[in-house]
Amino acid sequence: MNGRAPPPDLSALGPGTRLSTAGREPKSRARFVNQPVARASTILFPTLADLDAAIKAPDKGLYYGRRGTPGIWALEDALTSLEPGAAGTKLYPSGVAAISTSLLAVLEHGDELLITDSAYEPTRQFADQMLAPLGITTRYFDPRIADIAALFTPKTRAILLESPGSLTFELHDLPAITKAASAHGITTIIDNTWATPLRLQPLALGVDISIQALTKYVGGHSDLMMGSATTTAALWPKLARAHYRLGMSVSPDDAALALRGLRTLALRLDRHEKTALEVARWLESHPAVHSVLHPALPSHPDHAIFNRDFSGATGLFSIVLKSGTRASLAPFLDRLHHFGLGFSWGGYESLALPVELTGNRSLPQPARPGPIVRLSIGLEDTTDLIADLDQALIHWHNHQP
Ligand SMILES: *Cc1c(COP(=O)(O)O)cnc(C)c1O
């Protein structure tokens, strides 16, 4: 999109080939494997006629740094070509900026937004604290809702989805939700950070805007912040206008890092998925663990939806402990060697994080006997991670009253 040639359709290729090919220059001339990093604000035009031609078609080529440079377009095109049904992608300085800008692109004063109760906390805060004063109201719904159309009013304009929810891992029945929404002209937006387009292709299931925090799996090395929104031809003009009017722009250096991360995404996800499943299965039978919230496990209540809509899992899931409170977690979390204690996920290094749902859910939650801990499984070896969790859980268990 953008007046540039549309990226090629790579959907017939395997994931590794798609990731090696996406966003690359055509074979018809001598070229770099990777776009050189171009740091630019000003672009110089040879003549006034060239400047005037650029003003007439500002999205056709080089114009001004904020309008993009070839390395940024390469990343946009690569992300577009990973999602069948996509017409274009915009990049944002963070995942949160991708979400907030996409919401502003489709909502106006008097509209109503429906958000899954499992949504990422800053998404809720943006709706409650920034959209509400603009006259856009929000209602939260059960991520497992069976009949979403029952919630629609004439004011309902958009639905914000996240599947699985990144703390408690509920899945949506996406085809049912998008079918109901499109029948009422309601825009659907999904935060697809957990699955990435390699594991779930939301536009093919009828979603209108597919968002990723590239900060997570695409970056993959915990060294950059970026977000993306990929959409259909119908919504592209609105998305592109909001991106431009709100002054969204990303660093060309970070775009190069994200594109580098994208090249190895399939490899890394296969490893994250495999190790995470091994660790999750082991945790399911651990005496200190009440349950494991991982949609690829048969014990997960939405496992049938997972098998139907997703082509695989990634490396993030939660555990519910058998007893205790959040405050009781120190002997467990402080004792871990291979799991860092920190925010974010999707990097090569494993992380653990206590999950806080207070103030973060509008609907009642199922009773849970102990605190929730979220684990991001990195690229370390399964046996080392299991040994680490085991010694820390036993230590925690011995400290329980
Ligand atoms: C981290 C995260 C985001 C936000 O990404 P940032 O780049 O940190 O702004 C959005 N959604 C989910 C599910 C996330 O985990």
Tab-separated table of C-alpha atoms and ligand atoms in Angstrom:
chain	number	residue	atom	x	y	z
A	1	MET	CA	0.000	0.000	0.000
A	2	ASN	CA	1.152	3.617	0.411
A	3	GLY	CA	1.210	4.137	-3.346
A	4	ARG	CA	4.126	1.709	-3.478
A	5	ALA	CA	3.850	-1.621	-5.264
A	6	PRO	CA	1.861	-4.057	-3.076
A	7	PRO	CA	4.078	-6.649	-1.405
A	8	PRO	CA	3.989	-10.075	-3.070
A	9	ASP	CA	1.596	-12.753	-1.826
A	10	LEU	CA	3.812	-15.275	-0.012
A	11	SER	CA	1.013	-17.309	1.531
A	12	ALA	CA	1.811	-20.451	-0.470
A	13	LEU	CA	5.324	-20.633	1.011
A	14	GLY	CA	6.410	-22.268	4.256
A	15	PRO	CA	6.954	-19.998	7.279
A	16	GLY	CA	10.753	-20.081	7.091
A	17	THR	CA	10.729	-19.189	3.396
A	18	ARG	CA	8.143	-16.455	3.948
A	19	LEU	CA	10.256	-14.877	6.669
A	20	SER	CA	13.413	-15.053	4.522
A	21	THR	CA	11.676	-13.460	1.536
A	22	ALA	CA	9.287	-10.902	3.032
A	23	GLY	CA	10.206	-7.242	2.602
A	24	ARG	CA	13.193	-7.962	0.343
A	25	GLU	CA	13.928	-6.064	-2.879
A	26	PRO	CA	13.027	-7.720	-6.198
A	27	LYS	CA	15.659	-9.795	-7.944
A	28	SER	CA	15.771	-7.572	-11.025
A	29	ARG	CA	18.771	-5.473	-9.927
A	30	ALA	CA	21.910	-5.552	-7.817
A	31	ARG	CA	20.771	-5.143	-4.234
A	32	PHE	CA	21.654	-5.463	-0.581
A	33	VAL	CA	20.338	-8.473	1.296
A	34	ASN	CA	19.160	-5.998	3.954
A	35	GLN	CA	18.056	-2.438	3.365
A	36	PRO	CA	20.800	-0.088	4.589
A	37	VAL	CA	19.711	1.894	7.646
A	38	ALA	CA	18.802	5.382	6.459
A	39	ARG	CA	18.603	7.990	9.196
A	40	ALA	CA	16.644	10.839	7.700
A	41	SER	CA	14.462	13.789	8.406
A	42	THR	CA	15.080	15.903	5.287
A	43	ILE	CA	14.983	14.397	1.819
A	44	LEU	CA	16.477	16.697	-0.863
A	45	PHE	CA	14.777	17.089	-4.246
A	46	PRO	CA	16.895	17.969	-7.283
A	47	THR	CA	14.472	20.547	-8.717
A	48	LEU	CA	11.313	22.464	-7.863
A	49	ALA	CA	9.462	20.245	-10.330
A	50	ASP	CA	10.571	17.167	-8.385
A	51	LEU	CA	9.500	18.785	-5.101
A	52	ASP	CA	6.093	19.633	-6.596
A	53	ALA	CA	5.674	16.092	-7.931
A	54	ALA	CA	6.434	14.748	-4.440
A	55	ILE	CA	3.897	17.101	-2.858
A	56	LYS	CA	1.267	15.749	-5.249
A	57	ALA	CA	2.040	12.117	-4.356
A	58	PRO	CA	3.695	12.176	-0.920
A	59	ASP	CA	3.294	8.432	-0.366
A	60	LYS	CA	4.840	7.363	-3.658
A	61	GLY	CA	8.471	7.583	-2.617
A	62	LEU	CA	10.937	9.490	-0.464
A	63	TYR	CA	9.389	12.684	0.888
A	64	TYR	CA	10.263	13.365	4.550
A	65	GLY	CA	11.622	11.126	7.299
A	66	ARG	CA	8.337	10.792	9.156
A	67	ARG	CA	6.732	9.509	5.931
A	68	GLY	CA	9.100	6.562	5.931
A	69	THR	CA	12.369	5.367	4.454
A	70	PRO	CA	13.141	2.146	2.554
A	71	GLY	CA	14.111	0.179	5.676
A	72	ILE	CA	10.848	1.092	7.368
A	73	TRP	CA	8.854	0.193	4.262
A	74	ALA	CA	10.680	-3.147	4.103
A	75	LEU	CA	9.473	-4.007	7.618
A	76	GLU	CA	5.937	-2.794	6.863
A	77	ASP	CA	5.805	-4.824	3.643
A	78	ALA	CA	7.232	-7.899	5.345
A	79	LEU	CA	4.527	-7.778	8.027
A	80	THR	CA	1.822	-7.198	5.403
A	81	SER	CA	2.910	-10.183	3.362
A	82	LEU	CA	2.656	-12.456	6.419
A	83	GLU	CA	-1.101	-11.937	6.734
A	84	PRO	CA	-3.405	-13.160	3.991
A	85	GLY	CA	-6.049	-10.496	3.352
A	86	ALA	CA	-3.798	-7.619	4.428
A	87	ALA	CA	-3.374	-4.486	2.315
A	88	GLY	CA	-0.875	-2.573	4.452
A	89	THR	CA	0.933	-2.160	7.772
A	90	LYS	CA	1.834	0.889	9.841
A	91	LEU	CA	4.569	0.993	12.490
A	92	TYR	CA	4.375	2.722	15.871
A	93	PRO	CA	6.911	3.570	18.577
A	94	SER	CA	5.364	0.902	20.873
A	95	GLY	CA	2.671	-1.728	20.962
A	96	VAL	CA	0.559	0.586	23.107
A	97	ALA	CA	0.834	3.324	20.457
A	98	ALA	CA	-0.345	0.839	17.799
A	99	ILE	CA	-3.409	0.011	19.916
A	100	SER	CA	-4.303	3.582	20.897
A	101	THR	CA	-3.815	4.964	17.382
A	102	SER	CA	-5.871	2.163	15.824
A	103	LEU	CA	-8.708	2.856	18.265
A	104	LEU	CA	-8.587	6.573	17.482
A	105	ALA	CA	-8.597	5.732	13.762
A	106	VAL	CA	-12.005	4.066	13.921
A	107	LEU	CA	-13.824	5.756	16.845
A	108	GLU	CA	-15.396	9.160	17.250
A	109	HIS	CA	-17.408	11.108	19.824
A	110	GLY	CA	-20.627	9.266	20.754
A	111	ASP	CA	-19.336	5.834	19.749
A	112	GLU	CA	-19.209	2.822	21.994
A	113	LEU	CA	-16.303	0.401	22.201
A	114	LEU	CA	-16.460	-3.187	23.442
A	115	ILE	CA	-13.239	-4.528	24.983
A	116	THR	CA	-12.512	-8.056	26.106
A	117	ASP	CA	-12.178	-8.172	29.884
A	118	SER	CA	-8.908	-10.056	29.348
A	119	ALA	CA	-7.274	-7.138	27.500
A	120	TYR	CA	-3.779	-5.875	28.211
A	121	GLU	CA	-3.967	-3.383	31.088
A	122	PRO	CA	-2.731	-0.249	29.227
A	123	THR	CA	-5.417	-0.890	26.591
A	124	ARG	CA	-8.072	-0.689	29.300
A	125	GLN	CA	-6.488	2.425	30.756
A	126	PHE	CA	-6.404	4.135	27.366
A	127	ALA	CA	-10.115	3.447	26.932
A	128	ASP	CA	-11.099	4.448	30.462
A	129	GLN	CA	-8.868	7.495	30.854
A	130	MET	CA	-8.323	8.863	27.332
A	131	LEU	CA	-11.312	7.755	25.234
A	132	ALA	CA	-13.960	8.348	27.910
A	133	PRO	CA	-13.282	12.137	28.156
A	134	LEU	CA	-13.562	12.274	24.342
A	135	GLY	CA	-17.115	10.932	24.583
A	136	ILE	CA	-16.290	7.346	23.610
A	137	THR	CA	-17.690	4.863	26.115
A	138	THR	CA	-16.363	1.371	26.800
A	139	ARG	CA	-18.007	-1.808	28.001
A	140	TYR	CA	-16.031	-4.931	28.920
A	141	PHE	CA	-17.182	-8.380	27.893
A	142	ASP	CA	-16.356	-11.952	28.876
A	143	PRO	CA	-13.624	-13.180	26.479
A	144	ARG	CA	-15.550	-16.475	26.192
A	145	ILE	CA	-18.804	-14.727	25.258
A	146	ALA	CA	-21.086	-16.918	23.126
A	147	ASP	CA	-23.401	-14.270	21.644
A	148	ILE	CA	-21.603	-10.959	21.288
A	149	ALA	CA	-24.399	-9.491	19.157
A	150	ALA	CA	-26.545	-9.364	22.310
A	151	LEU	CA	-24.250	-6.544	23.510
A	152	PHE	CA	-24.531	-4.398	20.387
A	153	THR	CA	-26.329	-1.060	20.466
A	154	PRO	CA	-26.711	1.385	17.582
A	155	LYS	CA	-23.650	3.182	19.011
A	156	THR	CA	-21.321	0.170	19.043
A	157	ARG	CA	-18.546	0.956	16.580
A	158	ALA	CA	-15.608	-1.284	17.437
A	159	ILE	CA	-14.553	-4.397	19.346
A	160	LEU	CA	-11.066	-4.788	20.807
A	161	LEU	CA	-10.004	-8.441	21.070
A	162	GLU	CA	-7.004	-10.258	22.504
A	163	SER	CA	-6.728	-14.024	22.102
A	164	PRO	CA	-5.383	-15.470	24.274
A	165	GLY	CA	-5.579	-12.798	26.969
A	166	SER	CA	-1.951	-12.339	27.942
A	167	LEU	CA	-2.445	-12.917	31.710
A	168	THR	CA	-5.215	-15.510	32.036
A	169	PHE	CA	-5.154	-17.012	28.515
A	170	GLU	CA	-8.846	-17.200	27.572
A	171	LEU	CA	-9.505	-17.582	23.830
A	172	HIS	CA	-12.241	-15.916	21.795
A	173	ASP	CA	-14.481	-17.654	19.301
A	174	LEU	CA	-13.092	-15.322	16.641
A	175	PRO	CA	-15.139	-16.410	13.597
A	176	ALA	CA	-18.377	-16.064	15.601
A	177	ILE	CA	-17.399	-12.603	16.855
A	178	THR	CA	-16.227	-11.252	13.498
A	179	LYS	CA	-19.302	-12.613	11.718
A	180	ALA	CA	-21.641	-10.842	14.135
A	181	ALA	CA	-19.561	-7.649	14.017
A	182	SER	CA	-19.365	-7.410	10.249
A	183	ALA	CA	-23.098	-8.027	9.931
A	184	HIS	CA	-23.550	-4.842	12.004
A	185	GLY	CA	-20.768	-2.813	10.384
A	186	ILE	CA	-18.671	-2.959	13.564
A	187	THR	CA	-14.878	-2.880	13.254
A	188	THR	CA	-12.883	-5.643	14.962
A	189	ILE	CA	-9.335	-5.044	16.195
A	190	ILE	CA	-7.145	-7.749	17.711
A	191	ASP	CA	-4.001	-7.622	19.783
A	192	ASN	CA	-2.205	-10.587	18.181
A	193	THR	CA	1.050	-10.224	20.100
A	194	TRP	CA	0.915	-13.694	21.677
A	195	ALA	CA	0.350	-15.687	18.491
A	196	THR	CA	2.046	-13.505	15.853
A	197	PRO	CA	0.895	-14.077	12.231
A	198	LEU	CA	2.835	-17.369	12.265
A	199	ARG	CA	0.378	-18.929	14.706
A	200	LEU	CA	-2.874	-17.026	14.088
A	201	GLN	CA	-3.915	-15.090	10.998
A	202	PRO	CA	-6.699	-12.844	12.255
A	203	LEU	CA	-7.595	-11.082	8.986
A	204	ALA	CA	-8.316	-14.475	7.409
A	205	LEU	CA	-10.800	-15.035	10.270
A	206	GLY	CA	-12.588	-11.760	9.543
A	207	VAL	CA	-10.757	-9.363	11.891
A	208	ASP	CA	-10.231	-5.873	10.439
A	209	ILE	CA	-7.052	-4.699	12.180
A	210	SER	CA	-4.331	-7.006	13.495
A	211	ILE	CA	-1.898	-5.481	15.984
A	212	GLN	CA	1.402	-6.744	17.322
A	213	ALA	CA	3.726	-5.444	19.982
A	214	LEU	CA	6.862	-6.091	17.902
A	215	THR	CA	8.649	-5.436	21.198
A	216	LYS	CA	7.852	-9.056	22.058
A	217	TYR	CA	8.423	-11.987	19.668
A	218	VAL	CA	9.317	-10.129	16.461
A	219	GLY	CA	12.056	-8.116	18.197
A	220	GLY	CA	12.845	-11.261	20.146
A	221	HIS	CA	15.922	-9.955	21.967
A	222	SER	CA	14.477	-7.546	24.563
A	223	ASP	CA	16.243	-4.587	22.993
A	224	LEU	CA	13.601	-2.582	21.151
A	225	MET	CA	10.119	-1.073	21.485
A	226	MET	CA	7.781	-1.068	18.483
A	227	GLY	CA	4.231	-1.852	17.441
A	228	SER	CA	2.469	-2.611	14.185
A	229	ALA	CA	-1.083	-2.533	12.845
A	230	THR	CA	-1.951	-4.480	9.707
A	231	THR	CA	-5.269	-3.991	7.981
A	232	THR	CA	-7.470	-4.563	4.954
A	233	ALA	CA	-7.864	-2.321	1.895
A	234	ALA	CA	-11.212	-1.083	3.271
A	235	LEU	CA	-9.730	0.262	6.521
A	236	TRP	CA	-6.317	1.264	5.217
A	237	PRO	CA	-7.190	4.946	4.512
A	238	LYS	CA	-8.486	5.470	8.075
A	239	LEU	CA	-5.539	3.690	9.660
A	240	ALA	CA	-2.976	5.545	7.530
A	241	ARG	CA	-4.612	8.911	8.212
A	242	ALA	CA	-4.628	8.455	12.004
A	243	HIS	CA	-1.015	7.266	11.915
A	244	TYR	CA	-0.004	10.360	9.960
A	245	ARG	CA	-2.138	12.904	11.848
A	246	LEU	CA	-0.917	11.662	15.228
A	247	GLY	CA	2.686	11.967	14.069
A	248	MET	CA	3.618	8.311	14.491
A	249	SER	CA	7.173	7.512	13.475
A	250	VAL	CA	9.751	4.836	14.335
A	251	SER	CA	13.521	4.872	14.390
A	252	PRO	CA	15.140	3.351	11.279
A	253	ASP	CA	17.659	1.605	13.531
A	254	ASP	CA	14.851	-0.060	15.485
A	255	ALA	CA	13.079	-0.997	12.250
A	256	ALA	CA	16.271	-2.746	11.102
A	257	LEU	CA	16.451	-4.613	14.427
A	258	ALA	CA	12.806	-5.657	14.153
A	259	LEU	CA	13.296	-6.894	10.590
A	260	ARG	CA	16.375	-8.826	11.705
A	261	GLY	CA	14.274	-10.377	14.463
A	262	LEU	CA	11.543	-11.278	11.993
A	263	ARG	CA	13.961	-13.370	9.891
A	264	THR	CA	14.397	-15.893	12.729
A	265	LEU	CA	10.865	-15.730	14.140
A	266	ALA	CA	9.801	-19.176	12.864
A	267	LEU	CA	12.894	-20.852	14.311
A	268	ARG	CA	12.539	-19.120	17.641
A	269	LEU	CA	8.799	-19.694	17.972
A	270	ASP	CA	9.199	-23.406	17.289
A	271	ARG	CA	11.709	-23.575	20.131
A	272	HIS	CA	9.703	-21.325	22.507
A	273	GLU	CA	6.605	-23.432	21.801
A	274	LYS	CA	8.300	-26.796	22.344
A	275	THR	CA	10.101	-25.837	25.565
A	276	ALA	CA	7.052	-24.023	26.959
A	277	LEU	CA	4.857	-27.074	26.369
A	278	GLU	CA	7.371	-29.373	28.041
A	279	VAL	CA	7.623	-27.044	31.032
A	280	ALA	CA	3.837	-26.555	31.166
A	281	ARG	CA	3.152	-30.316	31.122
A	282	TRP	CA	5.697	-30.845	33.859
A	283	LEU	CA	4.148	-28.040	35.946
A	284	GLU	CA	0.672	-29.566	35.579
A	285	SER	CA	1.700	-32.431	37.829
A	286	HIS	CA	3.809	-30.407	40.273
A	287	PRO	CA	2.510	-30.631	43.875
A	288	ALA	CA	2.753	-26.836	44.388
A	289	VAL	CA	0.752	-26.021	41.230
A	290	HIS	CA	-3.044	-25.898	41.133
A	291	SER	CA	-3.408	-25.416	37.352
A	292	VAL	CA	-1.596	-24.318	34.218
A	293	LEU	CA	-3.254	-21.754	31.919
A	294	HIS	CA	-1.919	-22.704	28.485
A	295	PRO	CA	-4.307	-23.046	25.505
A	296	ALA	CA	-2.291	-25.836	23.874
A	297	LEU	CA	-2.889	-28.130	26.868
A	298	PRO	CA	-5.940	-30.448	26.629
A	299	SER	CA	-6.887	-29.267	30.152
A	300	HIS	CA	-7.479	-25.716	28.869
A	301	PRO	CA	-11.205	-24.897	28.558
A	302	ASP	CA	-10.699	-23.362	25.088
A	303	HIS	CA	-8.457	-26.100	23.750
A	304	ALA	CA	-10.922	-26.988	20.963
A	305	ILE	CA	-10.875	-23.388	19.711
A	306	PHE	CA	-7.095	-23.428	19.909
A	307	ASN	CA	-6.952	-26.516	17.691
A	308	ARG	CA	-9.442	-25.016	15.248
A	309	ASP	CA	-8.003	-21.500	14.805
A	310	PHE	CA	-4.312	-21.566	15.760
A	311	SER	CA	-1.536	-23.380	13.922
A	312	GLY	CA	0.537	-23.680	17.094
A	313	ALA	CA	1.484	-22.051	20.374
A	314	THR	CA	4.239	-19.743	21.544
A	315	GLY	CA	6.095	-19.524	24.849
A	316	LEU	CA	3.943	-17.520	27.278
A	317	PHE	CA	1.553	-19.050	29.822
A	318	SER	CA	0.547	-18.756	33.475
A	319	ILE	CA	0.372	-21.035	36.481
A	320	VAL	CA	-1.973	-20.859	39.443
A	321	LEU	CA	-0.364	-21.920	42.719
A	322	LYS	CA	-2.166	-24.179	45.187
A	323	SER	CA	-2.120	-21.680	48.041
A	324	GLY	CA	-0.672	-18.404	49.235
A	325	THR	CA	-0.976	-14.767	48.195
A	326	ARG	CA	1.015	-12.491	45.933
A	327	ALA	CA	3.001	-11.397	48.986
A	328	SER	CA	3.973	-15.028	49.621
A	329	LEU	CA	5.755	-15.286	46.251
A	330	ALA	CA	9.154	-13.880	47.236
A	331	PRO	CA	10.661	-17.250	48.267
A	332	PHE	CA	9.676	-18.606	44.831
A	333	LEU	CA	10.516	-15.689	42.531
A	334	ASP	CA	13.664	-14.532	44.343
A	335	ARG	CA	15.045	-18.051	44.195
A	336	LEU	CA	14.873	-18.411	40.379
A	337	HIS	CA	18.190	-18.277	38.505
A	338	HIS	CA	17.188	-18.614	34.847
A	339	PHE	CA	13.922	-16.674	35.024
A	340	GLY	CA	14.385	-12.919	35.271
A	341	LEU	CA	11.821	-10.885	37.179
A	342	GLY	CA	10.601	-8.164	34.845
A	343	PHE	CA	8.010	-6.883	32.397
A	344	SER	CA	7.623	-7.743	28.738
A	345	TRP	CA	8.201	-11.184	27.199
A	346	GLY	CA	9.038	-12.820	23.870
A	347	GLY	CA	12.805	-12.415	24.255
A	348	TYR	CA	15.399	-15.182	24.226
A	349	GLU	CA	15.559	-15.110	28.036
A	350	SER	CA	12.961	-16.603	30.364
A	351	LEU	CA	10.942	-14.325	32.629
A	352	ALA	CA	8.547	-14.751	35.542
A	353	LEU	CA	5.999	-12.192	36.672
A	354	PRO	CA	3.364	-12.175	39.426
A	355	VAL	CA	-0.027	-11.480	37.831
A	356	GLU	CA	-2.151	-8.795	39.425
A	357	LEU	CA	-5.822	-8.872	38.384
A	358	THR	CA	-7.150	-6.362	40.926
A	359	GLY	CA	-8.244	-3.250	39.050
A	360	ASN	CA	-7.558	-5.111	35.829
A	361	ARG	CA	-10.853	-6.956	35.370
A	362	SER	CA	-14.431	-5.684	35.333
A	363	LEU	CA	-16.202	-9.060	35.458
A	364	PRO	CA	-16.027	-11.662	38.255
A	365	GLN	CA	-13.108	-14.059	38.036
A	366	PRO	CA	-13.196	-17.799	38.795
A	367	ALA	CA	-12.105	-18.653	42.350
A	368	ARG	CA	-8.398	-19.490	42.466
A	369	PRO	CA	-6.705	-20.984	45.547
A	370	GLY	CA	-3.402	-19.116	45.109
A	371	PRO	CA	-1.626	-16.402	43.141
A	372	ILE	CA	-1.012	-16.468	39.383
A	373	VAL	CA	2.524	-16.329	38.007
A	374	ARG	CA	3.140	-15.752	34.317
A	375	LEU	CA	6.116	-17.449	32.677
A	376	SER	CA	7.744	-16.413	29.424
A	377	ILE	CA	9.791	-19.382	28.286
A	378	GLY	CA	12.968	-18.317	26.507
A	379	LEU	CA	15.451	-20.237	24.404
A	380	GLU	CA	17.211	-21.986	27.291
A	381	ASP	CA	17.102	-25.775	27.601
A	382	THR	CA	14.054	-27.468	29.084
A	383	THR	CA	15.968	-29.473	31.676
A	384	ASP	CA	17.637	-26.360	33.097
A	385	LEU	CA	14.353	-24.450	33.287
A	386	ILE	CA	12.532	-27.339	34.943
A	387	ALA	CA	15.323	-27.844	37.491
A	388	ASP	CA	15.242	-24.124	38.270
A	389	LEU	CA	11.454	-24.001	38.710
A	390	ASP	CA	11.499	-27.174	40.774
A	391	GLN	CA	14.032	-25.966	43.344
A	392	ALA	CA	12.291	-22.564	43.608
A	393	LEU	CA	8.800	-24.082	43.964
A	394	ILE	CA	9.993	-26.526	46.631
A	395	HIS	CA	11.676	-23.661	48.470
A	396	TRP	CA	8.435	-21.634	48.246
A	397	HIS	CA	6.347	-24.625	49.383
A	398	ASN	CA	8.568	-25.069	52.471
A	399	HIS	CA	7.987	-21.420	53.366
A	400	GLN	CA	4.195	-21.670	53.245
A	401	PRO	CA	2.431	-21.599	56.639
B	1	LIG	C1	3.628	-5.705	25.771
B	1	LIG	C2	2.272	-5.792	25.196
B	1	LIG	C3	1.714	-4.713	24.504
B	1	LIG	C4	2.381	-3.375	24.416
B	1	LIG	O1	3.594	-3.361	23.806
B	1	LIG	P1	4.663	-2.213	24.140
B	1	LIG	O2	5.583	-2.287	22.993
B	1	LIG	O3	5.247	-2.581	25.462
B	1	LIG	O4	3.922	-0.913	24.196
B	1	LIG	C5	0.478	-4.879	23.952
B	1	LIG	N1	-0.198	-6.032	24.072
B	1	LIG	C6	0.299	-7.081	24.731
B	1	LIG	C7	-0.510	-8.323	24.806
B	1	LIG	C8	1.539	-6.994	25.318
B	1	LIG	O5	2.021	-8.030	26.015
